[in-house]
Coordinates of C-alpha atoms in Angstrom, one line a residue:
Chain A
M1 CA 89.3 -24.0 38.5
G2 CA 92.7 -22.9 40.0
K3 CA 92.9 -20.0 37.6
R4 CA 89.4 -18.8 38.7
L5 CA 90.4 -19.0 42.4
L6 CA 93.6 -17.0 41.7
T7 CA 91.6 -14.3 39.9
H8 CA 89.1 -14.2 42.8
N9 CA 92.0 -13.9 45.3
I10 CA 93.5 -11.0 43.3
I11 CA 90.2 -9.1 43.3
L12 CA 89.9 -9.7 47.0
A13 CA 93.4 -8.5 47.7
R14 CA 92.8 -5.3 45.6
L15 CA 89.6 -4.6 47.4
L16 CA 91.4 -5.0 50.7
G17 CA 94.1 -2.7 49.6
C18 CA 91.6 0.0 48.6
A19 CA 89.8 -0.4 51.9
L20 CA 93.1 0.0 53.8
S21 CA 94.0 3.0 51.8
L22 CA 90.7 4.7 52.4
L23 CA 91.0 3.9 56.1
G24 CA 94.4 5.4 56.2
A25 CA 93.3 8.5 54.4
F26 CA 90.3 8.8 56.8
L27 CA 92.6 8.5 59.9
A28 CA 95.0 10.9 58.5
L29 CA 92.3 13.5 57.9
S30 CA 90.4 12.9 61.1
V31 CA 93.4 13.2 63.4
P32 CA 94.1 16.9 64.1
L33 CA 97.4 18.2 63.0
E34 CA 99.5 18.5 66.1
A35 CA 102.3 20.9 66.4
Q36 CA 105.5 19.0 65.8
T37 CA 107.5 21.4 67.9
R38 CA 106.7 24.3 70.2
E39 CA 109.2 26.8 71.3
R40 CA 108.8 29.9 73.4
H41 CA 111.1 32.8 72.7
F42 CA 111.6 35.9 74.9
G43 CA 112.4 38.7 72.5
Q44 CA 112.9 38.5 68.8
V45 CA 112.8 35.3 66.9
N46 CA 114.2 34.8 63.3
I47 CA 113.4 31.8 61.0
N48 CA 114.7 31.2 57.5
A49 CA 111.8 31.2 55.1
G50 CA 111.3 29.4 51.8
R51 CA 108.8 29.4 49.0
G52 CA 105.8 27.2 49.8
M53 CA 106.1 27.9 53.5
R54 CA 102.9 29.0 55.3
I55 CA 102.8 31.4 58.3
G56 CA 100.0 31.8 60.9
V57 CA 99.7 34.6 63.4
D58 CA 97.7 34.8 66.6
N59 CA 97.9 36.0 70.1
R60 CA 97.0 34.4 73.4
T61 CA 94.4 36.9 74.5
T62 CA 94.3 40.2 72.7
G63 CA 96.5 42.8 71.2
R64 CA 97.4 44.2 67.8
I65 CA 98.7 41.7 65.2
T66 CA 100.9 43.4 62.5
V67 CA 102.3 41.5 59.5
S68 CA 104.6 43.3 57.1
G69 CA 106.1 42.0 53.9
W70 CA 109.7 42.7 53.2
D71 CA 112.4 41.6 50.7
R72 CA 114.3 39.2 52.9
D73 CA 114.0 35.5 53.0
T74 CA 113.5 35.4 56.7
V75 CA 110.6 35.7 59.1
E76 CA 111.1 37.9 62.1
A77 CA 108.7 38.0 65.0
R78 CA 108.5 39.8 68.3
A79 CA 105.9 40.4 70.9
V80 CA 105.6 43.6 73.0
S81 CA 103.3 45.1 75.5
T82 CA 103.2 48.1 77.7
R83 CA 105.4 46.1 80.1
G84 CA 108.1 45.7 77.5
T85 CA 109.2 42.6 75.6
E86 CA 106.9 39.6 75.8
V87 CA 107.1 36.0 74.5
V88 CA 106.6 34.7 71.0
V89 CA 105.4 31.1 70.9
V90 CA 106.5 29.4 67.7
D91 CA 104.7 26.2 66.6
H92 CA 106.3 24.3 63.7
Y93 CA 104.4 21.9 61.5
N94 CA 105.5 19.7 58.7
N95 CA 102.5 18.4 56.9
G96 CA 103.6 16.1 54.1
G97 CA 106.5 18.3 53.3
V98 CA 104.6 21.6 53.6
I99 CA 106.3 23.6 56.3
S100 CA 104.4 26.0 58.3
F101 CA 104.9 28.1 61.4
D102 CA 102.4 29.7 63.8
F103 CA 103.6 32.8 65.7
I104 CA 101.6 33.5 68.8
G105 CA 102.1 36.5 71.1
D106 CA 102.1 35.4 74.8
Y107 CA 103.0 36.8 78.2
A108 CA 106.5 36.6 79.6
D109 CA 107.1 35.6 83.2
L110 CA 108.7 38.9 84.3
D111 CA 109.7 37.4 87.6
N112 CA 111.9 34.9 85.6
P113 CA 112.7 36.7 82.3
G114 CA 115.2 34.1 81.4
A115 CA 112.8 31.2 81.8
S116 CA 110.8 31.9 78.6
N117 CA 109.7 28.3 78.5
V118 CA 107.5 28.8 81.5
R119 CA 103.9 29.6 80.5
V120 CA 102.2 32.2 82.7
D121 CA 99.0 30.5 83.9
T122 CA 96.9 33.6 84.5
P123 CA 97.2 36.5 81.9
P124 CA 98.1 39.7 83.6
E125 CA 95.4 42.3 83.7
V126 CA 95.1 46.0 83.3
D127 CA 91.9 47.7 84.5
G128 CA 90.3 44.3 84.8
K129 CA 91.1 43.3 81.2
P130 CA 93.8 41.1 79.9
L131 CA 97.0 42.9 79.1
K132 CA 97.4 43.4 75.3
V133 CA 100.3 41.7 73.7
H134 CA 101.2 43.1 70.3
L135 CA 102.6 40.7 67.8
E136 CA 104.8 42.1 65.1
V137 CA 105.9 39.8 62.3
R138 CA 107.9 40.5 59.2
V139 CA 107.7 38.0 56.4
P140 CA 108.9 37.7 52.8
R141 CA 106.2 39.2 50.5
Y142 CA 105.7 35.9 48.8
I143 CA 104.8 34.0 52.0
Q144 CA 101.4 32.5 52.1
L145 CA 99.6 33.6 55.2
K146 CA 97.2 31.2 56.9
D147 CA 93.6 32.5 57.5
I148 CA 93.7 34.9 60.5
E149 CA 90.9 34.5 63.0
V150 CA 90.6 37.0 65.8
W151 CA 88.0 38.2 68.2
R152 CA 88.9 41.7 69.2
S153 CA 92.5 42.0 68.2
E154 CA 93.3 44.6 65.7
V155 CA 95.0 43.3 62.6
E156 CA 97.2 45.2 60.3
I157 CA 98.8 43.7 57.2
N158 CA 101.1 45.5 54.8
D159 CA 103.0 44.9 51.6
M160 CA 102.1 41.3 50.7
D161 CA 102.2 39.8 47.2
T162 CA 99.8 37.1 48.3
G163 CA 96.2 36.9 49.4
V164 CA 95.0 37.5 52.9
A165 CA 91.9 36.3 54.6
V166 CA 90.9 37.8 58.0
S167 CA 87.9 37.0 60.1
G168 CA 87.2 39.2 63.2
D169 CA 84.4 40.1 65.5
R170 CA 85.1 43.5 67.0
S171 CA 88.5 43.8 65.4
K172 CA 89.6 46.7 63.4
I173 CA 91.2 45.3 60.2
T174 CA 93.7 47.4 58.1
L175 CA 95.2 46.0 55.0
R176 CA 97.5 48.0 52.8
R177 CA 99.2 47.0 49.5
V178 CA 98.1 43.4 49.7
N179 CA 97.5 41.3 46.6
A180 CA 94.0 40.1 47.4
V181 CA 91.8 40.3 50.5
K182 CA 88.9 38.6 52.0
V183 CA 87.7 40.1 55.2
H184 CA 84.7 39.5 57.4
T185 CA 83.9 41.3 60.7
T186 CA 80.9 41.7 62.8
S187 CA 81.4 45.2 64.2
G188 CA 85.0 45.9 63.5
D189 CA 85.8 48.5 60.9
V190 CA 87.7 47.5 57.8
E191 CA 90.2 49.7 55.9
I192 CA 91.9 48.5 52.8
D193 CA 94.2 50.4 50.6
G194 CA 96.0 49.5 47.3
V195 CA 94.7 46.0 46.9
N196 CA 95.8 44.5 43.5
E197 CA 93.3 41.9 42.9
L198 CA 89.9 41.0 44.4
A199 CA 88.9 42.7 47.6
S200 CA 85.9 41.2 49.3
V201 CA 84.8 42.8 52.5
V202 CA 81.7 41.9 54.5
T203 CA 80.7 43.5 57.8
T204 CA 77.6 43.5 59.9
T205 CA 77.9 46.9 61.5
G206 CA 81.5 47.9 60.9
A207 CA 82.5 50.7 58.5
I208 CA 84.2 49.8 55.2
R209 CA 86.7 52.1 53.7
A210 CA 88.6 51.2 50.5
T211 CA 91.0 53.3 48.5
G212 CA 93.3 52.7 45.6
S213 CA 92.1 49.3 44.6
R214 CA 93.1 48.1 41.2
K215 CA 90.6 45.4 40.5
L216 CA 87.2 44.4 41.7
I217 CA 85.9 45.5 45.1
V218 CA 82.9 43.7 46.6
A219 CA 81.7 45.2 49.9
V220 CA 78.5 44.3 51.8
S221 CA 77.3 45.6 55.1
I222 CA 74.1 45.9 57.0
T223 CA 74.7 49.1 59.0
G224 CA 78.3 49.9 58.3
P225 CA 78.9 52.9 56.1
I226 CA 80.8 52.1 52.9
E227 CA 83.2 54.4 51.3
V228 CA 85.2 53.6 48.2
K229 CA 87.6 56.1 46.7
C230 CA 90.0 56.0 43.8
S231 CA 89.3 52.6 42.5
A232 CA 90.7 51.6 39.1
G233 CA 88.5 48.5 38.9
R234 CA 84.9 47.6 39.2
V235 CA 83.0 48.4 42.4
D236 CA 80.1 46.2 43.6
V237 CA 78.7 47.4 46.9
S238 CA 75.5 47.0 48.9
N239 CA 74.2 48.2 52.2
T240 CA 71.0 48.0 54.1
G241 CA 71.0 50.9 56.5
A242 CA 74.1 53.0 56.1
P243 CA 75.2 55.3 53.3
I244 CA 77.4 54.4 50.3
V245 CA 79.8 57.0 49.2
L246 CA 81.9 56.4 46.1
E247 CA 84.5 58.8 44.6
N248 CA 86.6 58.6 41.5
I249 CA 85.8 55.1 40.3
D250 CA 87.3 54.1 36.9
G251 CA 85.5 50.7 36.6
D252 CA 81.9 49.9 36.5
V253 CA 79.8 50.5 39.5
D254 CA 76.9 48.6 41.1
A255 CA 75.8 50.3 44.3
I256 CA 72.6 49.2 46.0
A257 CA 71.2 50.4 49.3
T258 CA 67.9 49.9 51.0
N259 CA 67.3 52.4 53.7
S260 CA 70.2 54.7 52.9
N261 CA 71.7 57.1 50.4
V262 CA 74.0 56.4 47.5
R263 CA 76.3 58.9 46.1
L264 CA 79.0 58.7 43.4
S265 CA 81.3 61.6 42.5
S266 CA 83.4 60.6 39.5
G267 CA 84.1 61.1 35.9
V268 CA 82.6 58.5 33.5
R269 CA 84.6 56.1 31.3
E270 CA 83.6 55.4 27.8
G271 CA 81.9 52.0 27.8
G272 CA 81.4 52.3 31.6
R273 CA 78.2 51.3 33.4
Y274 CA 77.1 53.0 36.5
Y275 CA 74.1 51.6 38.4
L276 CA 73.1 53.3 41.6
K277 CA 69.9 52.2 43.4
S278 CA 68.2 52.7 46.7
M279 CA 64.8 51.7 48.1
S280 CA 64.1 54.7 50.3
G281 CA 67.3 56.7 50.2
R282 CA 68.5 59.5 47.9
V283 CA 70.5 58.5 44.9
E284 CA 73.0 61.0 43.5
M285 CA 75.7 60.9 40.8
V286 CA 78.0 63.9 40.5
L287 CA 79.7 64.3 37.2
P288 CA 82.3 66.9 36.1
A289 CA 81.1 69.5 33.6
N290 CA 83.6 68.3 31.0
T291 CA 81.9 64.8 30.8
R292 CA 81.9 63.8 27.2
G293 CA 78.7 61.8 27.2
F294 CA 76.4 59.2 28.5
D295 CA 73.0 57.6 28.2
A296 CA 71.1 58.0 31.4
V297 CA 67.9 56.6 32.9
L298 CA 66.8 58.4 36.1
S299 CA 63.7 57.1 37.9
S300 CA 62.0 57.4 41.2
Y301 CA 58.5 56.1 42.1
Q302 CA 57.8 58.5 44.8
G303 CA 60.7 61.0 44.8
S304 CA 61.8 63.7 42.6
V305 CA 64.0 63.2 39.5
E306 CA 66.5 65.9 38.5
S307 CA 69.3 66.3 36.0
D308 CA 71.7 69.2 35.7
F309 CA 72.7 67.9 32.3
K310 CA 70.5 68.8 29.4
L311 CA 69.5 65.4 28.1
A312 CA 68.3 64.7 24.6
T313 CA 65.2 63.2 26.1
K314 CA 63.9 59.9 24.7
L315 CA 61.3 59.4 27.4
T316 CA 59.8 61.4 30.2
A317 CA 57.1 60.2 32.6
D318 CA 56.5 63.1 34.9
G319 CA 53.4 62.1 36.8
A320 CA 52.8 62.3 40.5
Q321 CA 54.3 58.9 40.7
N322 CA 56.8 56.7 38.8
R323 CA 58.8 59.6 37.5
R324 CA 61.3 58.6 34.8
V325 CA 63.7 60.4 32.5
A326 CA 65.7 58.7 29.9
G327 CA 68.0 60.5 27.6
R328 CA 71.4 61.1 26.0
F329 CA 74.1 63.6 26.7
G330 CA 77.1 64.1 24.3
N331 CA 78.5 60.9 22.8
G332 CA 76.3 58.6 24.9
K333 CA 79.1 56.1 25.4
A334 CA 78.6 55.4 29.1
Q335 CA 75.5 54.1 30.8
I336 CA 74.0 55.6 33.9
L337 CA 71.1 54.2 35.7
L338 CA 69.9 55.9 38.9
D339 CA 66.9 54.7 40.7
S340 CA 65.1 55.1 44.0
F341 CA 61.6 54.0 45.1
E342 CA 61.0 56.7 47.8
G343 CA 64.0 58.9 47.6
A344 CA 65.1 61.7 45.2
V345 CA 67.3 61.0 42.2
R346 CA 69.7 63.5 40.9
L347 CA 72.3 63.7 38.2
A348 CA 74.4 66.7 39.3
R349 CA 77.0 68.6 37.3
V350 CA 79.9 70.3 39.0
E351 CA 83.2 71.9 37.9
A352 CA 85.8 69.2 37.3
Q353 CA 88.1 70.6 40.1
S354 CA 85.3 70.2 42.6
I355 CA 85.8 66.4 42.5
P356 CA 88.8 65.5 44.6
T357 CA 91.6 63.9 42.6
C358 CA 93.4 60.7 43.6
K359 CA 97.0 60.8 44.7
Chain B
M1 CA 54.9 63.2 112.2
K2 CA 57.1 65.0 109.6
C3 CA 55.8 67.0 106.7
D4 CA 57.2 64.6 104.1
Q5 CA 55.4 61.7 105.7
C6 CA 52.2 63.7 105.9
R7 CA 52.3 64.7 102.3
S8 CA 53.0 61.2 101.0
T9 CA 49.8 60.0 102.7
L10 CA 47.8 63.1 102.1
E11 CA 45.6 61.7 99.4
A12 CA 45.0 58.5 101.3
Y13 CA 43.9 60.6 104.3
Y14 CA 41.6 62.6 102.1
D15 CA 40.1 59.5 100.6
G16 CA 39.6 58.0 104.0
E17 CA 41.8 55.1 103.4
L18 CA 44.0 55.4 106.5
E19 CA 43.8 53.4 109.7
D20 CA 42.4 55.2 112.8
E21 CA 45.8 55.8 114.4
A22 CA 47.3 57.2 111.2
N23 CA 44.2 59.4 110.8
L24 CA 44.6 60.8 114.2
K25 CA 48.3 61.5 113.7
M26 CA 47.5 63.3 110.4
A27 CA 44.8 65.4 112.1
L28 CA 47.2 66.4 114.9
H29 CA 49.8 67.3 112.3
F30 CA 47.4 69.5 110.4
E31 CA 46.7 71.4 113.7
D32 CA 50.4 72.1 114.1
C33 CA 51.4 72.6 110.5
A34 CA 49.8 75.3 108.4
A35 CA 51.5 74.3 105.2
C36 CA 50.2 70.8 105.2
A37 CA 46.8 72.0 106.3
L38 CA 46.8 74.3 103.2
L39 CA 47.6 71.4 101.0
L40 CA 44.7 69.5 102.5
Q41 CA 42.4 72.4 101.8
E42 CA 43.6 72.5 98.1
L43 CA 43.0 68.9 97.7
K44 CA 39.4 69.3 99.1
G45 CA 38.9 72.2 96.8
E46 CA 40.0 70.1 93.8
G47 CA 37.6 67.3 94.9
E48 CA 34.7 69.7 95.0
V49 CA 35.5 71.0 91.5
Y50 CA 35.4 67.4 90.2
L51 CA 32.2 66.5 92.1
G52 CA 30.5 69.7 90.8
Y53 CA 31.5 69.0 87.2
E54 CA 28.7 68.6 84.7
P55 CA 29.0 68.2 81.0
P56 CA 28.7 71.6 79.3
V57 CA 26.5 70.2 76.5
E58 CA 23.0 69.5 77.5
I59 CA 21.5 66.6 75.6
K60 CA 17.9 67.2 75.1
P61 CA 15.3 64.4 75.4
E62 CA 14.4 64.9 71.7
L63 CA 17.9 64.0 70.7
W64 CA 17.8 60.8 72.7
A65 CA 14.4 59.9 71.1
M66 CA 15.9 60.5 67.6
V67 CA 18.9 58.3 68.4
Q68 CA 16.7 55.6 69.8
S69 CA 14.5 55.6 66.7
R70 CA 17.6 55.4 64.4
I71 CA 18.8 52.4 66.4
V72 CA 15.5 50.7 66.1
E73 CA 15.5 51.4 62.3
K74 CA 18.9 49.8 61.9
R75 CA 18.0 46.6 63.9
P76 CA 14.4 45.7 63.2
A77 CA 15.1 42.0 63.2
L78 CA 16.8 41.9 66.5
S79 CA 14.0 43.6 68.5
T80 CA 12.5 40.4 69.7
G81 CA 11.3 40.0 73.3
G82 CA 14.0 37.6 74.5
L83 CA 16.9 39.6 72.9
D84 CA 15.5 42.8 74.3
R85 CA 15.5 41.3 77.8
L86 CA 19.0 40.0 77.3
Q87 CA 20.2 43.4 76.1
T88 CA 18.5 45.2 79.0
W89 CA 20.2 42.8 81.3
L90 CA 23.5 43.3 79.7
R91 CA 23.1 47.1 79.7
T92 CA 22.2 47.2 83.4
N93 CA 24.7 44.7 84.6
L94 CA 27.7 45.4 82.4
A95 CA 27.4 49.0 81.4
M96 CA 30.1 51.4 82.8
P97 CA 28.3 54.7 83.0
R98 CA 31.4 56.7 84.0
V99 CA 33.3 55.8 80.8
S100 CA 32.4 58.1 78.0
G101 CA 32.1 57.0 74.4
W102 CA 35.4 58.8 73.5
A103 CA 37.2 57.1 76.3
T104 CA 35.9 53.7 75.1
A105 CA 36.9 54.5 71.5
A106 CA 40.4 55.5 72.7
L107 CA 40.8 52.3 74.8
I108 CA 39.8 50.2 71.7
L109 CA 42.3 52.1 69.5
V110 CA 45.1 51.6 72.1
A111 CA 44.2 47.9 72.3
I112 CA 44.2 47.5 68.5
G113 CA 47.5 49.4 68.4
L114 CA 49.1 47.2 71.0
T115 CA 47.9 44.0 69.3
V116 CA 49.1 45.1 65.9
T117 CA 52.5 46.1 67.3
F118 CA 52.7 42.7 69.1
M119 CA 51.7 40.8 66.0
K120 CA 54.2 42.7 63.9
Y121 CA 57.0 41.7 66.3
V122 CA 55.9 38.1 66.4
R123 CA 55.3 37.8 62.7
F124 CA 58.9 38.2 61.7
E125 CA 59.9 35.1 63.6
D126 CA 57.5 32.9 61.8
E127 CA 56.9 32.4 58.2
P128 CA 54.4 35.1 57.4
P129 CA 51.0 34.2 56.1
V130 CA 50.7 34.7 52.5
V131 CA 48.0 36.8 50.9
S132 CA 47.2 37.3 47.3
F133 CA 45.0 39.7 45.6
A134 CA 42.3 38.6 43.3
Q135 CA 42.8 37.8 39.6
L136 CA 43.8 40.5 37.3
S137 CA 41.0 39.6 35.0
K138 CA 37.9 41.7 34.9
H139 CA 35.9 38.9 36.6
S140 CA 37.6 39.6 39.8
L141 CA 36.6 41.9 42.6
P142 CA 35.1 45.3 41.7
A143 CA 37.8 47.6 40.5
Q144 CA 36.7 50.5 42.6
K145 CA 37.4 48.6 45.8
P146 CA 40.7 50.0 47.1
N147 CA 41.8 47.0 49.1
V148 CA 41.3 43.7 47.4
L149 CA 43.9 41.8 49.3
E150 CA 42.6 38.5 50.2
K151 CA 44.1 35.9 52.5
I152 CA 44.7 32.5 51.1
T153 CA 46.8 29.6 52.3
E154 CA 50.1 28.6 50.6
G155 CA 49.5 26.6 47.5
D156 CA 45.8 27.1 47.5
N157 CA 44.8 26.5 44.0
S158 CA 41.1 26.0 44.6
K159 CA 40.2 29.4 43.4
G160 CA 40.8 29.1 39.7
E161 CA 40.6 32.8 39.0
K162 CA 43.3 33.7 41.4
L163 CA 46.9 34.3 40.5
K164 CA 48.9 31.6 42.2
S165 CA 52.1 32.7 43.8
G166 CA 52.7 35.4 41.3
L167 CA 51.2 38.3 43.0
K168 CA 51.6 37.2 46.6
V169 CA 52.5 39.8 49.2
H170 CA 52.9 39.4 52.8
Q171 CA 50.0 40.5 54.8
T172 CA 52.1 42.4 57.3
S173 CA 52.9 44.8 54.6
V174 CA 49.4 46.0 54.2
S175 CA 48.7 47.0 57.8
N176 CA 52.0 48.6 58.2
R177 CA 52.4 50.2 54.8
S178 CA 51.7 53.8 55.7
K179 CA 53.7 53.5 58.9
T180 CA 56.8 52.1 57.4
A181 CA 56.7 54.1 54.3
S182 CA 57.2 57.4 56.1
R183 CA 59.6 56.1 58.8
A184 CA 63.1 57.4 58.6
V185 CA 66.0 55.2 59.5
K186 CA 67.0 55.9 63.1
P187 CA 70.6 55.8 64.1
G188 CA 71.5 53.1 66.6
H189 CA 69.1 50.5 65.2
T190 CA 70.4 46.9 65.6
P191 CA 71.1 45.1 62.3
D192 CA 68.0 42.9 63.0
Q193 CA 65.8 45.9 63.4
L194 CA 67.1 47.5 60.2
V195 CA 66.6 44.3 58.2
R196 CA 63.1 44.0 59.5
E197 CA 62.5 47.6 58.6
A198 CA 64.0 47.2 55.2
E199 CA 61.8 44.1 54.6
Q200 CA 58.7 46.0 55.7
K201 CA 59.5 48.8 53.3
Y202 CA 59.7 46.4 50.4
L203 CA 56.6 44.7 51.5
A204 CA 54.7 48.0 51.7
A205 CA 56.0 48.9 48.3
I206 CA 55.0 45.6 46.8
A207 CA 51.5 45.9 48.3
M208 CA 51.0 49.3 46.9
L209 CA 52.3 48.4 43.5
T210 CA 50.3 45.3 43.4
R211 CA 47.1 47.3 43.9
T212 CA 48.1 49.7 41.2
V213 CA 48.8 46.8 38.8
E214 CA 45.5 45.4 39.7
R215 CA 43.7 48.6 38.8
K216 CA 45.4 48.4 35.4
Q217 CA 44.3 44.9 34.9
T218 CA 42.0 45.5 32.0
R219 CA 44.8 46.9 29.9
L220 CA 46.9 43.9 30.2
D221 CA 46.6 41.1 27.6
A222 CA 46.6 37.5 28.6
P223 CA 50.2 36.7 27.5
T224 CA 51.5 39.6 29.5
V225 CA 49.6 38.5 32.6
S226 CA 50.9 35.0 32.2
R227 CA 54.5 36.2 31.9
L228 CA 54.0 38.4 34.9
E229 CA 52.7 35.5 36.9
Q230 CA 55.6 33.3 36.0
T231 CA 58.2 36.0 36.7
L232 CA 56.7 36.9 40.1
A233 CA 56.3 33.3 41.1
S234 CA 60.0 32.8 40.4
I235 CA 60.9 35.8 42.4
D236 CA 58.6 34.7 45.3
R237 CA 60.5 31.5 45.4
S238 CA 63.7 33.4 45.7
I239 CA 62.3 35.5 48.5
A240 CA 61.0 32.5 50.4
D241 CA 64.3 30.7 50.0
T242 CA 66.5 33.6 51.0
R243 CA 64.2 34.6 53.8
K244 CA 64.6 31.2 55.4
V245 CA 68.4 31.7 55.3
V246 CA 68.0 35.1 56.9
Q247 CA 65.9 33.6 59.6
K248 CA 68.6 31.2 60.4
H249 CA 71.4 33.8 60.1
P250 CA 69.8 37.2 60.8
S251 CA 73.1 39.1 61.0
D252 CA 74.7 37.6 57.9
P253 CA 75.0 40.6 55.6
V254 CA 75.3 38.4 52.5
A255 CA 72.2 36.5 53.2
V256 CA 70.4 39.7 54.0
Q257 CA 71.5 41.2 50.8
Y258 CA 70.3 38.3 48.7
M259 CA 66.9 38.5 50.4
L260 CA 66.6 42.2 49.8
N261 CA 67.8 41.9 46.2
A262 CA 65.0 39.4 45.7
Y263 CA 62.5 41.9 47.1
S264 CA 64.0 44.6 45.0
R265 CA 63.5 42.5 41.8
K266 CA 59.9 42.1 42.7
V267 CA 59.4 45.8 43.1
D268 CA 61.2 46.4 39.8
V269 CA 58.9 44.0 38.0
L270 CA 55.8 45.5 39.4
R271 CA 57.0 49.0 38.7
E272 CA 57.6 48.0 35.1
M273 CA 54.0 46.8 34.9
V274 CA 52.7 50.0 36.5
G275 CA 54.7 52.0 33.9
R276 CA 53.1 50.2 31.0

């Protein structure tokens, strides 16, 4: 009897322990992480960095945010405007041993330049708009950047060995030599250059321009033109109402448009696959004359189908509708599929030097 | 009275719509101002031209008699006494003799155009009614009929010979097919407009291809038709699902892309069938 009661109490105690643990975890997660310390610095601020540290960047109203990776183990930040030096607010967090800092560009009280700890209540204005405060931050390349969320502030990030995620509305986003990127804007243009790993860019109306990517590029837009040049990796792009222009792509290509044209100017790789498609736009692939070979299927339901290459034709449907040409040129070791429903489809041949080379 | 004031009320004066005092002022002004008096004379001249206008084509009584006899031939059953009286009453009380037949036709066309435009605008907001065309089998509607689209409700399985969801197309596509097919993309369109336009293009293409597939129905064997039905039903589910997401997030490029890809797949399948 006593033994059974003891067992019963042990079970109850364990259940109570579990419940308390769950409650603690719930409270820990539900309570927002407050800044442990906040400091305001007039002029430049330097902080020693370490691996595992996370850095956030922002500004109080608007202005350009620039983050550059360098080979020092320190973080250096300063804020400037057309008035001169402004204030950098530094929030320091320690979340279970994970150290992070947020750097926020803010306005200095120019009447009391020494009193940087005084917050200016009303942002100064220029032409009825808040004065832009530009935040410039230098960080070790290995530093993990927190996701950057801006409204209309321009964001420029250079030379980072880590991934970067930026979300903006009207902001122009420029990312150069970053390991991986994930960007989303509404109307802001996005420019990426030299991304090592995955580059994923989505805009509603903003233009997307990507050069020198080494791995996969995924770009989606509704009305923003997409231009990808000199990509060593696969390109997967789609657009609803603006053109897709691709140049010198070493990897496979999937480019799909609805109301717009698709054009690829590039040599083909043996084993490569190139799929260009549009609903109502023109689809064109421009190949150098020294192309060694490919298998091609060119089709258009209502438009014309043309090939400058003499294909060893396997199939031709040349009616008033549903035109289709399938054939082989040379060694046939690449696959080309060009298709449009309403638009013209063309496989063009140009002299090799007509296609611009990559630097 | 100044000339500007006079000219602004000239037509009202000519039509006799002014008060006595204003009339008098105008008349006095015409005595002093030759330019305004000339304008009044021109207006009177125009009025006489209109009043003296007669149609250049003389319609002879024989022609009317012939038209009348044709009408009687076409409606023998309706020429009963009571209906005749009703028609006579309607003709005399509701007829608008000043409106020509061409004007009436033009008004009707404008009204239809406005209604179609309005419905097209409203339709995108709601789930579009789904239509299907009749069974691919030879027992369906006559092959020579160019438009065999028939409206059914979602999930209506009562008509055994109809394809279920496999060959559904949105009704909006039919009415707007020719319009959207030739419309070029205009710069400055909002994303929503572009997406709507893109969707309309796909719908128009699907409607057109569906009709072509239907015309080829006799050449398709039963297993092929069955596979086609299953494939298209699956794609239709994708379209419906992605469309719901786009309705919630109309400016989300990824959602839009998924939806348009689903439409594109349907076009591809139908084109494949057309090519067989």
